[in-house]
């Protein structure tokens, strides 16, 4: 059995022909207002370090800085970058007198880190915590009034961090990946066991190559139905196409498939002592939350539901509705 396992790993690691075709997004369908936008004058390029790696961030400060102001630290979604959707939220918070710190996780966007496009939850939680520490050290920020904001994959990060850091003022989790069981059932239904097993093989290849010091094995984050990608779903492909920045790279190191076990923020929310707002999309194709899990979440958080899909909450009237709820929440608790 050991010999067969070693043989399998050798084949998976070195066999040629396992490269996955790149899948460019439909750039032409991006929102015109996003493509034409210019950096706001109030945005500052800043950076901080995590274990010797430079993290790139944007700091938004309100006009009135007569006294230190509250700050919202923002984390983006799966494989995303700070220049995708976060600025539309940051400017709204800035308008009401709040500071915002948005950053790129290690290995993504303008932050350092090799290999590129490596997503490890442990690393991203370290980066998020470092961003909080950095914001608390700024003279313009009131260190006693720091809030966390996360969306999609990072929607659960704020809950995990606040469960340990009792000085967090409040947390917003937008269309968050909180319900591991519901997501597992949804992917099994939508993708099928065969595709999931293929993903595992690609994950094994990337993991073994990393241990041998070889180049990473990457797959597309999103792809058209029937193709090899982490999310080969029409809704995900179209959603990322509309939201992705020019610098977005539609690739991810495949080992993430094997390294996300044990991520259960829904089990930690009972340890959070600050107010939490959870925004659930009823027709979420990437981060579904079951009625059973929602019932449990309501014991510890304010939960709001929206009759929309996962990517609808980022644009148009649905964005306005969700950000209005967030502003009301922040005004109350910051």
Coordinates of N, CA and C in Angstrom, one line a residue, residues 132 136 144 146-148 158 161-162 165-171 273-275:
X132 N -4.8 44.9 11.2 CA -5.5 45.5 12.4 C -4.5 46.2 13.3
X136 N -4.2 50.2 14.2 CA -4.2 50.7 15.6 C -3.0 51.6 15.9
X144 N -9.3 52.0 19.9 CA -10.4 51.3 20.7 C -11.6 51.2 19.8
X146 N -12.0 49.9 16.2 CA -11.6 49.2 15.0 C -12.6 48.1 14.7
X147 N -13.2 48.2 13.5 CA -14.2 47.2 13.0 C -13.6 46.4 11.9
X148 N -14.2 45.2 11.7 CA -13.7 44.3 10.6 C -14.8 44.1 9.6
X158 N -13.3 37.7 9.9 CA -13.6 38.7 11.0 C -14.1 38.0 12.2
X161 N -11.2 36.2 14.0 CA -10.3 37.1 14.6 C -10.9 37.7 15.9
X162 N -12.2 38.1 15.7 CA -12.9 38.7 16.9 C -13.1 37.7 18.0
X165 N -9.6 38.3 19.5 CA -9.3 39.7 19.8 C -10.5 40.4 20.4
X166 N -10.6 40.5 21.7 CA -11.7 41.0 22.4 C -11.8 42.6 22.3
X167 N -10.9 43.2 21.6 CA -10.9 44.6 21.5 C -11.5 45.1 20.1
X168 N -11.9 44.2 19.3 CA -12.6 44.5 18.1 C -14.0 45.1 18.4
X169 N -14.4 46.2 17.8 CA -15.6 46.9 18.1 C -16.8 46.2 17.5
X170 N -16.7 45.8 16.2 CA -17.8 45.1 15.6 C -17.3 44.4 14.3
X171 N -18.2 43.6 13.7 CA -17.8 42.8 12.5 C -19.0 42.8 11.5
X273 N -17.5 38.6 21.3 CA -18.2 39.4 22.3 C -18.7 40.7 21.8
X274 N -18.3 41.1 20.5 CA -18.7 42.3 19.9 C -19.9 42.1 19.0
X275 N -20.6 43.2 18.6 CA -21.8 43.0 17.7 C -21.3 42.5 16.3

